[in-house]
């Protein structure tokens, strides 16, 4: 990565940014390099609008260590991850200042809704601005990826592809936009079936899968074809084609994880019933499909005209606690200070 963006740091060292989680339609599962968060396969996602992380970063000259608040609480494990991420930015700026970080999500954290993606995208965006680093979106994407793989995609809005790359240093494993959110404004109904943190995190789940699942090779071998189909469907605004390949990718990823030893079961009963409900709607002619990440929440992607019908159907599923409604959103961006506590 280019280090010419190092700069003299002075003045107020504070910035506030917002980023949204993204939902992978063509799934990312598995790492070829754990330290650099390099994926074994590429992926395609959509960035959401109504769900967000807002992060306030302030570097304090002379302060030793970082003080971190996530949703009003401190967590030692997350503080270590955040410090590791900030260290990448501090190295670029040539400073060793400790930082005060306050971050807040308006959706359940660590429960299969990509909170780490939005969280680290917002952290990189705010931290770089606070240190007055002039980083391109690609550079931000690479840095965000090193902190949390899928955060590479949340730097951008709309439809996004993340390349797995081939270089050992990971500089070509970067996300890039495929289509703006307003160019094909689909909607997403998110069925919340649990607010608890998942028992097996994604990093551990990927490691276990790569080491023990008999389907790992097939997962890698078929991914490029899936990406090509999805890419073409997005460019053509072909909803039916995107629905078929997205559900296929989702179920393949979970089959891969289910076949690990011991098997990884991220769904609960309500998740499965929501899948059946979505498929029943599509058989009735409603333009909707499902996808599920490493967690129990189901995301139903549909056309704007179908969103009310889809939400009503999901709310009727026993075990669904809440149904969130969101469009497709922007990438990481600066926000005003008064929005942090809003």
Coordinates of N, CA and C in Angstrom, one line a residue, residues 52-284:
X52 N -27.4 1.1 10.7 CA -26.1 1.8 10.6 C -25.3 1.7 11.9
X53 N -24.0 2.0 11.7 CA -23.0 2.1 12.8 C -22.5 3.6 12.7
X54 N -22.5 4.3 13.9 CA -22.0 5.6 13.9 C -20.8 5.6 14.9
X55 N -19.7 6.1 14.4 CA -18.4 6.0 15.2 C -17.7 7.3 15.3
X56 N -17.4 7.7 16.5 CA -16.7 8.9 16.9 C -15.3 8.6 17.3
X57 N -14.3 9.1 16.6 CA -12.9 8.8 16.9 C -12.2 10.1 17.2
X58 N -11.5 10.1 18.4 CA -10.7 11.3 18.8 C -9.3 10.8 19.2
X59 N -8.3 11.2 18.5 CA -6.9 10.9 18.9 C -6.4 11.9 19.9
X60 N -5.8 11.5 21.0 CA -5.4 12.4 22.1 C -3.9 12.3 22.2
X61 N -3.1 13.4 21.8 CA -1.7 13.3 21.9 C -1.3 13.1 23.4
X62 N -0.4 12.2 23.6 CA 0.1 11.9 25.0 C -0.7 10.8 25.6
X63 N -1.8 10.4 25.1 CA -2.6 9.4 25.7 C -2.0 8.0 25.4
X64 N -1.9 7.2 26.4 CA -1.4 5.8 26.2 C -2.6 4.8 26.1
X65 N -2.7 4.1 25.0 CA -3.8 3.2 24.9 C -5.1 3.8 24.4
X66 N -6.0 2.9 24.0 CA -7.3 3.3 23.5 C -8.4 3.1 24.5
X67 N -9.4 4.0 24.5 CA -10.6 3.8 25.4 C -11.7 3.7 24.4
X68 N -12.4 2.5 24.6 CA -13.5 2.2 23.6 C -14.8 2.0 24.2
X69 N -15.8 2.5 23.7 CA -17.2 2.3 24.1 C -18.0 1.8 22.9
X70 N -18.6 0.6 23.0 CA -19.5 0.0 22.0 C -20.9 -0.1 22.5
X71 N -21.8 0.7 22.0 CA -23.2 0.7 22.5 C -23.2 1.0 24.0
X72 N -22.3 1.9 24.4 CA -22.3 2.4 25.8 C -21.5 1.5 26.7
X73 N -20.9 0.4 26.2 CA -20.2 -0.6 27.1 C -18.8 -0.8 26.6
X74 N -17.9 -1.2 27.5 CA -16.6 -1.6 27.1 C -16.4 -3.1 27.0
X75 N -15.6 -3.5 26.0 CA -15.4 -5.0 25.8 C -14.0 -5.2 25.5
X76 N -13.3 -6.0 26.3 CA -11.8 -6.1 26.1 C -11.5 -6.7 24.8
X77 N -12.2 -7.7 24.3 CA -11.9 -8.4 23.1 C -12.1 -7.4 21.9
X78 N -13.2 -6.7 21.9 CA -13.4 -5.7 20.8 C -12.4 -4.6 20.9
X79 N -12.1 -4.1 22.1 CA -11.1 -3.1 22.2 C -9.8 -3.5 21.5
X80 N -9.4 -4.8 21.7 CA -8.1 -5.2 21.1 C -8.2 -5.2 19.6
X81 N -9.4 -5.6 19.0 CA -9.6 -5.5 17.6 C -9.5 -4.1 17.1
X82 N -10.2 -3.2 17.8 CA -10.2 -1.8 17.4 C -8.8 -1.2 17.5
X83 N -8.0 -1.5 18.5 CA -6.7 -1.0 18.6 C -5.8 -1.5 17.5
X84 N -6.0 -2.8 17.1 CA -5.2 -3.3 16.0 C -5.5 -2.6 14.7
X85 N -6.8 -2.2 14.5 CA -7.2 -1.5 13.3 C -6.7 -0.1 13.4
X86 N -6.8 0.6 14.5 CA -6.2 2.0 14.6 C -4.7 2.0 14.4
X87 N -4.0 0.9 14.8 CA -2.6 0.9 14.6 C -2.2 1.0 13.2
X88 N -3.0 0.4 12.3 CA -2.8 0.5 10.9 C -2.8 2.0 10.4
X89 N -3.8 2.7 10.9 CA -3.9 4.1 10.6 C -2.8 5.0 11.2
X90 N -2.5 4.6 12.5 CA -1.4 5.4 13.2 C -0.1 5.2 12.5
X91 N 0.2 4.0 11.9 CA 1.4 3.7 11.2 C 1.5 4.6 10.0
X92 N 0.3 4.7 9.3 CA 0.3 5.6 8.1 C 0.6 7.0 8.4
X93 N 0.1 7.5 9.5 CA 0.2 8.9 9.9 C 1.5 9.2 10.6
X94 N 2.2 8.2 11.1 CA 3.4 8.4 11.8 C 3.2 8.9 13.2
X95 N 2.1 8.5 13.9 CA 1.9 9.0 15.3 C 1.6 7.7 16.2
X96 N 1.7 8.0 17.5 CA 1.4 6.9 18.4 C 0.3 7.3 19.4
X97 N -0.5 8.3 19.0 CA -1.5 8.8 20.0 C -2.6 7.7 20.3
X98 N -3.0 7.7 21.5 CA -4.1 6.8 21.9 C -5.4 7.5 21.4
X99 N -6.5 6.7 21.4 CA -7.7 7.3 20.9 C -8.9 7.0 21.8
X100 N -9.9 7.9 21.8 CA -11.1 7.6 22.4 C -12.1 7.3 21.3
X101 N -12.8 6.1 21.4 CA -13.7 5.7 20.4 C -15.0 5.4 21.0
X102 N -16.1 6.0 20.4 CA -17.4 5.7 20.8 C -18.2 5.3 19.6
X103 N -18.8 4.0 19.6 CA -19.4 3.5 18.5 C -20.8 2.9 18.9
X104 N -21.8 3.1 18.0 CA -23.1 2.7 18.3 C -23.8 2.1 17.1
X105 N -24.5 1.0 17.3 CA -25.3 0.4 16.2 C -26.8 0.6 16.5
X106 N -27.6 0.7 15.5 CA -29.1 0.8 15.7 C -29.7 -0.6 15.4
X107 N -28.9 -1.7 15.5 CA -29.4 -3.0 15.2 C -28.6 -4.0 16.1
X108 N -29.1 -5.2 16.2 CA -28.4 -6.2 17.1 C -27.0 -6.4 16.7
X109 N -26.1 -6.5 17.6 CA -24.6 -6.7 17.4 C -24.2 -8.1 17.5
X110 N -23.3 -8.6 16.6 CA -22.7 -9.9 16.6 C -23.8 -11.0 16.5
X111 N -24.9 -10.7 15.8 CA -26.0 -11.7 15.7 C -26.3 -12.0 14.2
X112 N -25.3 -11.9 13.3 CA -25.6 -12.3 12.0 C -26.1 -11.1 11.1
X113 N -25.9 -9.9 11.5 CA -26.3 -8.7 10.7 C -25.2 -7.9 10.3
X114 N -24.0 -8.4 10.2 CA -22.8 -7.8 9.7 C -22.4 -6.5 10.5
X115 N -22.6 -6.6 11.8 CA -22.2 -5.4 12.6 C -20.7 -5.1 12.5
X116 N -19.9 -6.1 12.4 CA -18.4 -5.9 12.3 C -18.1 -5.2 10.9
X117 N -18.8 -5.5 9.9 CA -18.6 -4.8 8.6 C -18.8 -3.3 8.7
X118 N -20.0 -3.0 9.2 CA -20.3 -1.5 9.3 C -19.4 -0.9 10.4
X119 N -19.1 -1.6 11.4 CA -18.3 -1.0 12.5 C -16.9 -0.7 12.1
X120 N -16.3 -1.6 11.4 CA -14.9 -1.3 11.0 C -14.8 -0.4 9.8
X121 N -15.8 -0.5 8.9 CA -15.8 0.5 7.8 C -15.9 1.9 8.4
X122 N -16.8 2.1 9.4 CA -16.9 3.4 10.0 C -15.7 3.8 10.8
X123 N -15.0 2.9 11.4 CA -13.8 3.1 12.2 C -12.7 3.6 11.3
X124 N -12.5 2.9 10.2 CA -11.4 3.2 9.2 C -11.7 4.6 8.6
X125 N -13.0 4.8 8.2 CA -13.3 6.1 7.6 C -13.1 7.3 8.6
X126 N -13.6 7.1 9.8 CA -13.4 8.2 10.8 C -12.0 8.4 11.2
X127 N -11.3 7.2 11.5 CA -9.9 7.3 11.9 C -9.0 8.0 10.9
X128 N -9.2 7.6 9.6 CA -8.4 8.2 8.6 C -8.6 9.7 8.5
X129 N -9.9 10.1 8.6 CA -10.2 11.6 8.6 C -9.6 12.3 9.8
X130 N -9.7 11.7 11.0 CA -9.2 12.3 12.2 C -7.7 12.5 12.1
X131 N -7.0 11.6 11.4 CA -5.5 11.7 11.3 C -5.1 12.4 10.0
X132 N -6.1 13.0 9.3 CA -5.9 13.7 8.1 C -5.1 13.0 7.0
X133 N -5.5 11.7 6.9 CA -4.9 10.8 5.9 C -5.8 10.9 4.6
X134 N -5.2 11.2 3.5 CA -5.9 11.3 2.3 C -5.9 10.0 1.6
X135 N -6.9 9.1 2.0 CA -6.9 7.7 1.5 C -8.0 7.6 0.4
X136 N -7.7 6.9 -0.7 CA -8.7 6.6 -1.7 C -9.7 5.6 -1.1
X137 N -10.8 5.4 -1.8 CA -11.8 4.4 -1.3 C -11.2 3.0 -1.4
X138 N -10.4 2.8 -2.4 CA -9.7 1.5 -2.5 C -8.8 1.2 -1.3
X139 N -8.0 2.2 -0.9 CA -7.1 2.1 0.2 C -7.9 1.9 1.5
X140 N -9.1 2.6 1.7 CA -9.9 2.4 2.8 C -10.5 1.0 2.8
X141 N -10.8 0.5 1.6 CA -11.4 -0.9 1.5 C -10.4 -1.9 2.0
X142 N -9.1 -1.7 1.6 CA -8.1 -2.7 1.9 C -7.8 -2.6 3.5
X143 N -7.8 -1.4 4.0 CA -7.6 -1.3 5.5 C -8.8 -1.9 6.2
X144 N -10.0 -1.6 5.8 CA -11.2 -2.2 6.5 C -11.2 -3.7 6.4
X145 N -10.8 -4.2 5.2 CA -10.7 -5.7 5.1 C -9.7 -6.3 6.1
X146 N -8.6 -5.7 6.4 CA -7.7 -6.2 7.3 C -8.2 -6.2 8.7
X147 N -9.2 -5.4 9.0 CA -9.8 -5.3 10.4 C -11.0 -6.3 10.5
X148 N -11.8 -6.4 9.4 CA -12.9 -7.4 9.3 C -13.2 -7.6 7.9
X149 N -13.1 -8.8 7.4 CA -13.2 -9.1 6.0 C -14.3 -8.4 5.2
X150 N -15.5 -8.6 5.7 CA -16.6 -8.0 4.9 C -16.7 -6.5 5.1
X151 N -15.9 -5.9 6.0 CA -15.9 -4.4 6.1 C -15.4 -3.8 4.8
X152 N -14.6 -4.6 4.0 CA -14.1 -4.0 2.7 C -15.3 -3.6 1.8
X153 N -16.4 -4.3 1.9 CA -17.6 -4.0 1.1 C -18.4 -2.8 1.6
X154 N -18.4 -2.6 2.9 CA -19.2 -1.5 3.5 C -18.6 -0.1 3.3
X155 N -17.4 0.0 2.8 CA -16.9 1.3 2.4 C -17.7 1.9 1.2
X156 N -18.3 1.0 0.4 CA -19.1 1.4 -0.7 C -20.6 1.2 -0.5
X157 N -21.4 1.9 -1.2 CA -22.9 1.8 -1.2 C -23.3 0.9 -2.4
X158 N -24.6 0.6 -2.3 CA -25.3 -0.1 -3.5 C -24.8 -1.5 -3.6
X159 N -24.5 -1.9 -4.8 CA -24.1 -3.3 -5.2 C -22.6 -3.3 -5.2
X160 N -21.9 -4.2 -4.5 CA -20.5 -4.2 -4.4 C -19.9 -5.6 -4.6
X161 N -18.8 -5.6 -5.3 CA -18.0 -6.9 -5.4 C -16.7 -6.8 -4.7
X162 N -16.4 -7.9 -4.0 CA -15.1 -7.9 -3.3 C -14.3 -9.1 -3.9
X163 N -13.1 -8.7 -4.5 CA -12.3 -9.7 -5.2 C -11.4 -10.4 -4.2
X164 N -11.3 -11.7 -4.4 CA -10.5 -12.5 -3.5 C -9.0 -12.2 -3.7
X165 N -8.6 -11.8 -4.9 CA -7.2 -11.5 -5.1 C -6.3 -12.7 -5.2
X166 N -5.1 -12.4 -5.7 CA -4.1 -13.5 -5.8 C -2.8 -13.2 -5.2
X167 N -2.5 -11.9 -4.9 CA -1.2 -11.5 -4.3 C -1.1 -11.8 -2.9
X168 N 0.1 -12.2 -2.5 CA 0.3 -12.7 -1.1 C 0.1 -11.5 -0.1
X169 N 0.4 -10.3 -0.5 CA 0.3 -9.1 0.4 C -1.2 -8.6 0.5
X170 N -2.1 -9.1 -0.3 CA -3.5 -8.8 -0.2 C -3.9 -7.4 -0.8
X171 N -3.0 -6.8 -1.5 CA -3.3 -5.5 -2.0 C -4.3 -5.5 -3.2
X172 N -4.5 -6.7 -3.8 CA -5.5 -6.8 -4.8 C -6.8 -7.4 -4.3
X173 N -6.9 -7.7 -3.0 CA -8.1 -8.1 -2.5 C -8.9 -6.9 -2.0
X174 N -9.6 -6.3 -2.9 CA -10.3 -5.0 -2.6 C -11.7 -5.0 -3.2
X175 N -12.6 -4.3 -2.6 CA -13.9 -4.2 -3.1 C -14.1 -3.0 -4.1
X176 N -15.1 -3.1 -4.9 CA -15.4 -2.0 -5.8 C -16.9 -2.0 -6.1
X177 N -17.4 -0.9 -6.5 CA -18.9 -0.8 -6.7 C -19.2 -1.4 -8.1
X178 N -20.4 -2.1 -8.1 CA -20.9 -2.6 -9.3 C -22.1 -1.7 -9.9
X179 N -22.9 -1.2 -9.0 CA -24.1 -0.5 -9.4 C -24.5 0.4 -8.2
X180 N -24.9 1.6 -8.5 CA -25.4 2.5 -7.4 C -26.7 2.0 -6.8
X181 N -27.0 2.3 -5.6 CA -28.2 1.9 -4.9 C -29.4 2.4 -5.7
X182 N -29.4 3.7 -6.1 CA -30.6 4.2 -6.8 C -30.8 3.8 -8.2
X183 N -29.8 3.0 -8.8 CA -30.0 2.5 -10.1 C -30.9 1.3 -10.2
X184 N -30.9 0.6 -9.0 CA -31.9 -0.6 -8.9 C -32.3 -0.7 -7.5
X185 N -33.3 0.1 -7.1 CA -33.6 0.3 -5.6 C -34.4 -0.8 -5.0
X186 N -33.8 -2.0 -4.8 CA -34.6 -3.0 -4.2 C -34.7 -2.7 -2.7
X187 N -35.6 -3.5 -2.0 CA -35.8 -3.3 -0.6 C -35.5 -4.7 0.1
X188 N -35.2 -4.6 1.4 CA -34.9 -5.8 2.2 C -35.7 -5.7 3.5
X189 N -36.4 -6.9 3.7 CA -37.1 -7.1 5.0 C -36.2 -8.0 5.8
X190 N -35.8 -7.6 7.0 CA -34.9 -8.4 7.8 C -35.8 -9.0 9.0
X191 N -35.9 -10.3 9.0 CA -36.6 -11.0 10.0 C -35.7 -11.3 11.2
X192 N -35.8 -10.6 12.3 CA -35.0 -10.8 13.5 C -35.6 -12.0 14.3
X193 N -34.9 -13.1 14.4 CA -35.4 -14.3 15.1 C -34.6 -14.5 16.4
X194 N -33.6 -13.7 16.6 CA -32.9 -13.8 17.9 C -32.0 -12.5 18.0
X195 N -31.8 -12.0 19.2 CA -30.9 -10.9 19.4 C -29.7 -11.3 20.2
X196 N -29.5 -12.6 20.4 CA -28.3 -13.1 21.1 C -27.2 -13.2 20.2
X197 N -26.0 -13.0 20.8 CA -24.7 -13.1 20.0 C -24.6 -14.6 19.6
X198 N -24.1 -14.9 18.4 CA -24.0 -16.3 17.9 C -22.9 -17.0 18.7
X199 N -23.1 -18.3 18.9 CA -22.2 -19.1 19.7 C -20.8 -19.3 19.1
X200 N -20.8 -19.4 17.8 CA -19.5 -19.6 17.1 C -19.4 -18.4 16.1
X201 N -18.4 -17.6 16.3 CA -18.1 -16.4 15.5 C -17.7 -16.8 14.1
X202 N -17.8 -15.9 13.1 CA -17.5 -16.2 11.7 C -16.1 -16.7 11.5
X203 N -15.1 -16.0 12.2 CA -13.7 -16.4 12.0 C -13.4 -17.8 12.4
X204 N -13.9 -18.2 13.6 CA -13.8 -19.6 14.0 C -14.6 -20.5 13.1
X205 N -15.8 -20.1 12.7 CA -16.6 -21.0 11.8 C -15.9 -21.2 10.5
X206 N -15.3 -20.2 9.9 CA -14.5 -20.4 8.6 C -13.3 -21.3 8.8
X207 N -12.6 -21.1 9.9 CA -11.5 -22.0 10.1 C -11.9 -23.4 10.2
X208 N -12.9 -23.7 11.0 CA -13.4 -25.1 11.2 C -13.9 -25.7 9.9
X209 N -14.6 -24.8 9.1 CA -15.1 -25.3 7.8 C -14.0 -25.7 6.9
X210 N -13.0 -24.8 6.8 CA -11.9 -25.0 5.8 C -11.1 -26.3 6.2
X211 N -11.0 -26.6 7.5 CA -10.2 -27.7 8.0 C -10.9 -29.0 7.9
X212 N -12.3 -29.0 8.0 CA -13.0 -30.2 8.2 C -14.1 -30.5 7.2
X213 N -14.6 -29.5 6.5 CA -15.8 -29.7 5.6 C -15.4 -30.4 4.3
X214 N -16.0 -31.5 3.9 CA -15.7 -32.2 2.7 C -16.1 -31.4 1.4
X215 N -16.9 -30.4 1.6 CA -17.4 -29.6 0.5 C -16.6 -28.4 0.2
X216 N -15.5 -28.2 0.9 CA -14.7 -26.9 0.7 C -14.2 -26.8 -0.7
X217 N -13.7 -27.8 -1.3 CA -13.1 -27.7 -2.7 C -14.2 -27.3 -3.7
X218 N -15.4 -27.9 -3.6 CA -16.5 -27.7 -4.5 C -17.0 -26.2 -4.3
X219 N -17.0 -25.7 -3.1 CA -17.4 -24.3 -2.8 C -16.5 -23.4 -3.6
X220 N -15.2 -23.6 -3.5 CA -14.2 -22.7 -4.2 C -14.3 -22.9 -5.7
X221 N -14.5 -24.1 -6.2 CA -14.5 -24.4 -7.6 C -15.7 -23.8 -8.3
X222 N -16.8 -23.6 -7.6 CA -18.1 -23.1 -8.3 C -18.3 -21.6 -8.1
X223 N -17.5 -21.0 -7.3 CA -17.7 -19.6 -6.9 C -17.6 -18.6 -8.1
X224 N -16.7 -18.8 -9.0 CA -16.5 -17.8 -10.1 C -17.7 -17.9 -11.0
X225 N -18.3 -19.0 -11.3 CA -19.5 -19.1 -12.1 C -20.6 -18.4 -11.4
X226 N -20.8 -18.6 -10.1 CA -21.9 -17.9 -9.4 C -21.7 -16.4 -9.4
X227 N -20.5 -15.9 -9.3 CA -20.2 -14.4 -9.4 C -20.6 -13.9 -10.7
X228 N -20.2 -14.6 -11.8 CA -20.5 -14.2 -13.1 C -22.0 -14.1 -13.4
X229 N -22.8 -15.0 -12.9 CA -24.2 -15.0 -13.1 C -24.8 -13.8 -12.3
X230 N -24.4 -13.6 -11.1 CA -24.9 -12.5 -10.3 C -24.5 -11.2 -10.9
X231 N -23.3 -11.1 -11.3 CA -22.9 -9.8 -11.9 C -23.7 -9.4 -13.1
X232 N -24.0 -10.4 -14.0 CA -24.8 -10.2 -15.2 C -26.2 -9.8 -14.8
X233 N -26.8 -10.5 -13.7 CA -28.1 -10.3 -13.3 C -28.3 -8.8 -12.8
X234 N -27.3 -8.4 -12.0 CA -27.3 -7.0 -11.5 C -27.3 -6.0 -12.6
X235 N -26.4 -6.2 -13.5 CA -26.2 -5.2 -14.6 C -27.5 -5.2 -15.5
X236 N -28.2 -6.3 -15.6 CA -29.4 -6.4 -16.4 C -30.6 -6.1 -15.6
X237 N -30.5 -5.9 -14.3 CA -31.7 -5.7 -13.4 C -32.6 -6.9 -13.6
X238 N -32.1 -8.1 -13.6 CA -32.8 -9.3 -13.8 C -33.1 -9.9 -12.4
X239 N -34.3 -9.6 -11.9 CA -34.6 -10.0 -10.5 C -34.6 -11.6 -10.4
X240 N -35.3 -12.2 -11.3 CA -35.4 -13.7 -11.2 C -34.1 -14.4 -11.2
X241 N -33.2 -13.9 -12.1 CA -31.9 -14.5 -12.2 C -31.1 -14.3 -10.9
X242 N -31.2 -13.1 -10.3 CA -30.5 -12.8 -9.1 C -31.1 -13.6 -7.9
X243 N -32.4 -13.8 -7.9 CA -33.0 -14.5 -6.9 C -32.5 -16.0 -6.9
X244 N -32.5 -16.6 -8.0 CA -32.0 -18.0 -8.1 C -30.6 -18.2 -7.7
X245 N -29.7 -17.3 -8.1 CA -28.3 -17.5 -7.8 C -28.0 -17.1 -6.3
X246 N -28.7 -16.1 -5.8 CA -28.5 -15.7 -4.4 C -28.9 -16.8 -3.4
X247 N -30.1 -17.4 -3.7 CA -30.6 -18.5 -2.8 C -29.6 -19.7 -2.9
X248 N -29.2 -20.0 -4.1 CA -28.2 -21.1 -4.3 C -27.0 -20.8 -3.5
X249 N -26.4 -19.6 -3.6 CA -25.2 -19.3 -2.9 C -25.3 -19.4 -1.4
X250 N -26.5 -18.9 -0.9 CA -26.8 -19.0 0.5 C -26.8 -20.4 1.0
X251 N -27.6 -21.2 0.3 CA -27.7 -22.6 0.8 C -26.4 -23.4 0.6
X252 N -25.6 -23.1 -0.4 CA -24.3 -23.8 -0.5 C -23.4 -23.4 0.7
X253 N -23.4 -22.1 1.0 CA -22.5 -21.7 2.1 C -22.9 -22.5 3.4
X254 N -24.2 -22.5 3.7 CA -24.7 -23.2 4.9 C -24.5 -24.7 4.8
X255 N -24.6 -25.3 3.7 CA -24.3 -26.7 3.5 C -22.9 -27.0 3.8
X256 N -22.0 -26.1 3.3 CA -20.6 -26.2 3.6 C -20.3 -26.2 5.1
X257 N -20.9 -25.2 5.8 CA -20.7 -25.1 7.2 C -21.4 -26.3 8.0
X258 N -22.5 -26.7 7.6 CA -23.2 -27.8 8.2 C -22.4 -29.1 8.2
X259 N -21.6 -29.2 7.1 CA -20.8 -30.5 6.9 C -19.4 -30.4 7.7
X260 N -19.1 -29.3 8.3 CA -17.9 -29.2 9.1 C -18.0 -30.1 10.4
X261 N -16.9 -30.4 11.1 CA -17.0 -31.2 12.2 C -16.4 -30.5 13.5
X262 N -17.2 -30.2 14.5 CA -18.7 -30.4 14.5 C -19.4 -29.4 13.6
X263 N -20.6 -29.8 13.1 CA -21.3 -29.0 12.1 C -21.7 -27.6 12.7
X264 N -21.7 -26.6 11.9 CA -22.1 -25.3 12.3 C -23.6 -25.0 11.8
X265 N -24.4 -24.8 12.8 CA -25.8 -24.6 12.5 C -26.2 -23.2 13.0
X266 N -26.2 -22.2 12.1 CA -26.5 -20.8 12.5 C -28.0 -20.5 12.5
X267 N -28.8 -21.4 12.0 CA -30.2 -21.1 11.9 C -30.9 -21.5 13.2
X268 N -32.1 -21.0 13.4 CA -33.1 -21.6 14.4 C -34.4 -21.9 13.6
X269 N -35.3 -22.4 14.4 CA -36.6 -22.9 13.7 C -37.3 -21.8 12.9
X270 N -37.3 -20.6 13.5 CA -37.9 -19.5 12.8 C -37.2 -19.1 11.5
X271 N -35.9 -19.2 11.5 CA -35.2 -19.0 10.3 C -35.7 -19.9 9.1
X272 N -35.8 -21.1 9.4 CA -36.2 -22.1 8.4 C -37.7 -21.8 8.0
X273 N -38.5 -21.5 8.9 CA -39.9 -21.2 8.6 C -40.0 -20.0 7.7
X274 N -39.1 -19.0 7.9 CA -39.1 -17.8 7.1 C -38.7 -18.2 5.7
X275 N -37.7 -19.1 5.5 CA -37.3 -19.5 4.2 C -38.5 -20.1 3.4
X276 N -39.2 -21.0 4.1 CA -40.4 -21.6 3.5 C -41.4 -20.5 3.1
X277 N -41.6 -19.5 4.0 CA -42.6 -18.5 3.7 C -42.2 -17.7 2.5
X278 N -40.9 -17.3 2.4 CA -40.4 -16.6 1.2 C -40.6 -17.4 -0.1
X279 N -40.3 -18.7 0.0 CA -40.5 -19.5 -1.2 C -41.9 -19.6 -1.6
X280 N -42.8 -19.7 -0.6 CA -44.2 -19.7 -0.9 C -44.7 -18.5 -1.6
X281 N -44.2 -17.3 -1.1 CA -44.5 -16.1 -1.7 C -44.1 -16.0 -3.2
X282 N -42.9 -16.5 -3.4 CA -42.4 -16.4 -4.8 C -43.1 -17.3 -5.7
X283 N -43.6 -18.5 -5.2 CA -44.4 -19.4 -6.0 C -45.8 -18.7 -6.4
X284 N -46.2 -17.8 -5.5 CA -47.4 -17.0 -5.8 C -47.2 -15.8 -6.7

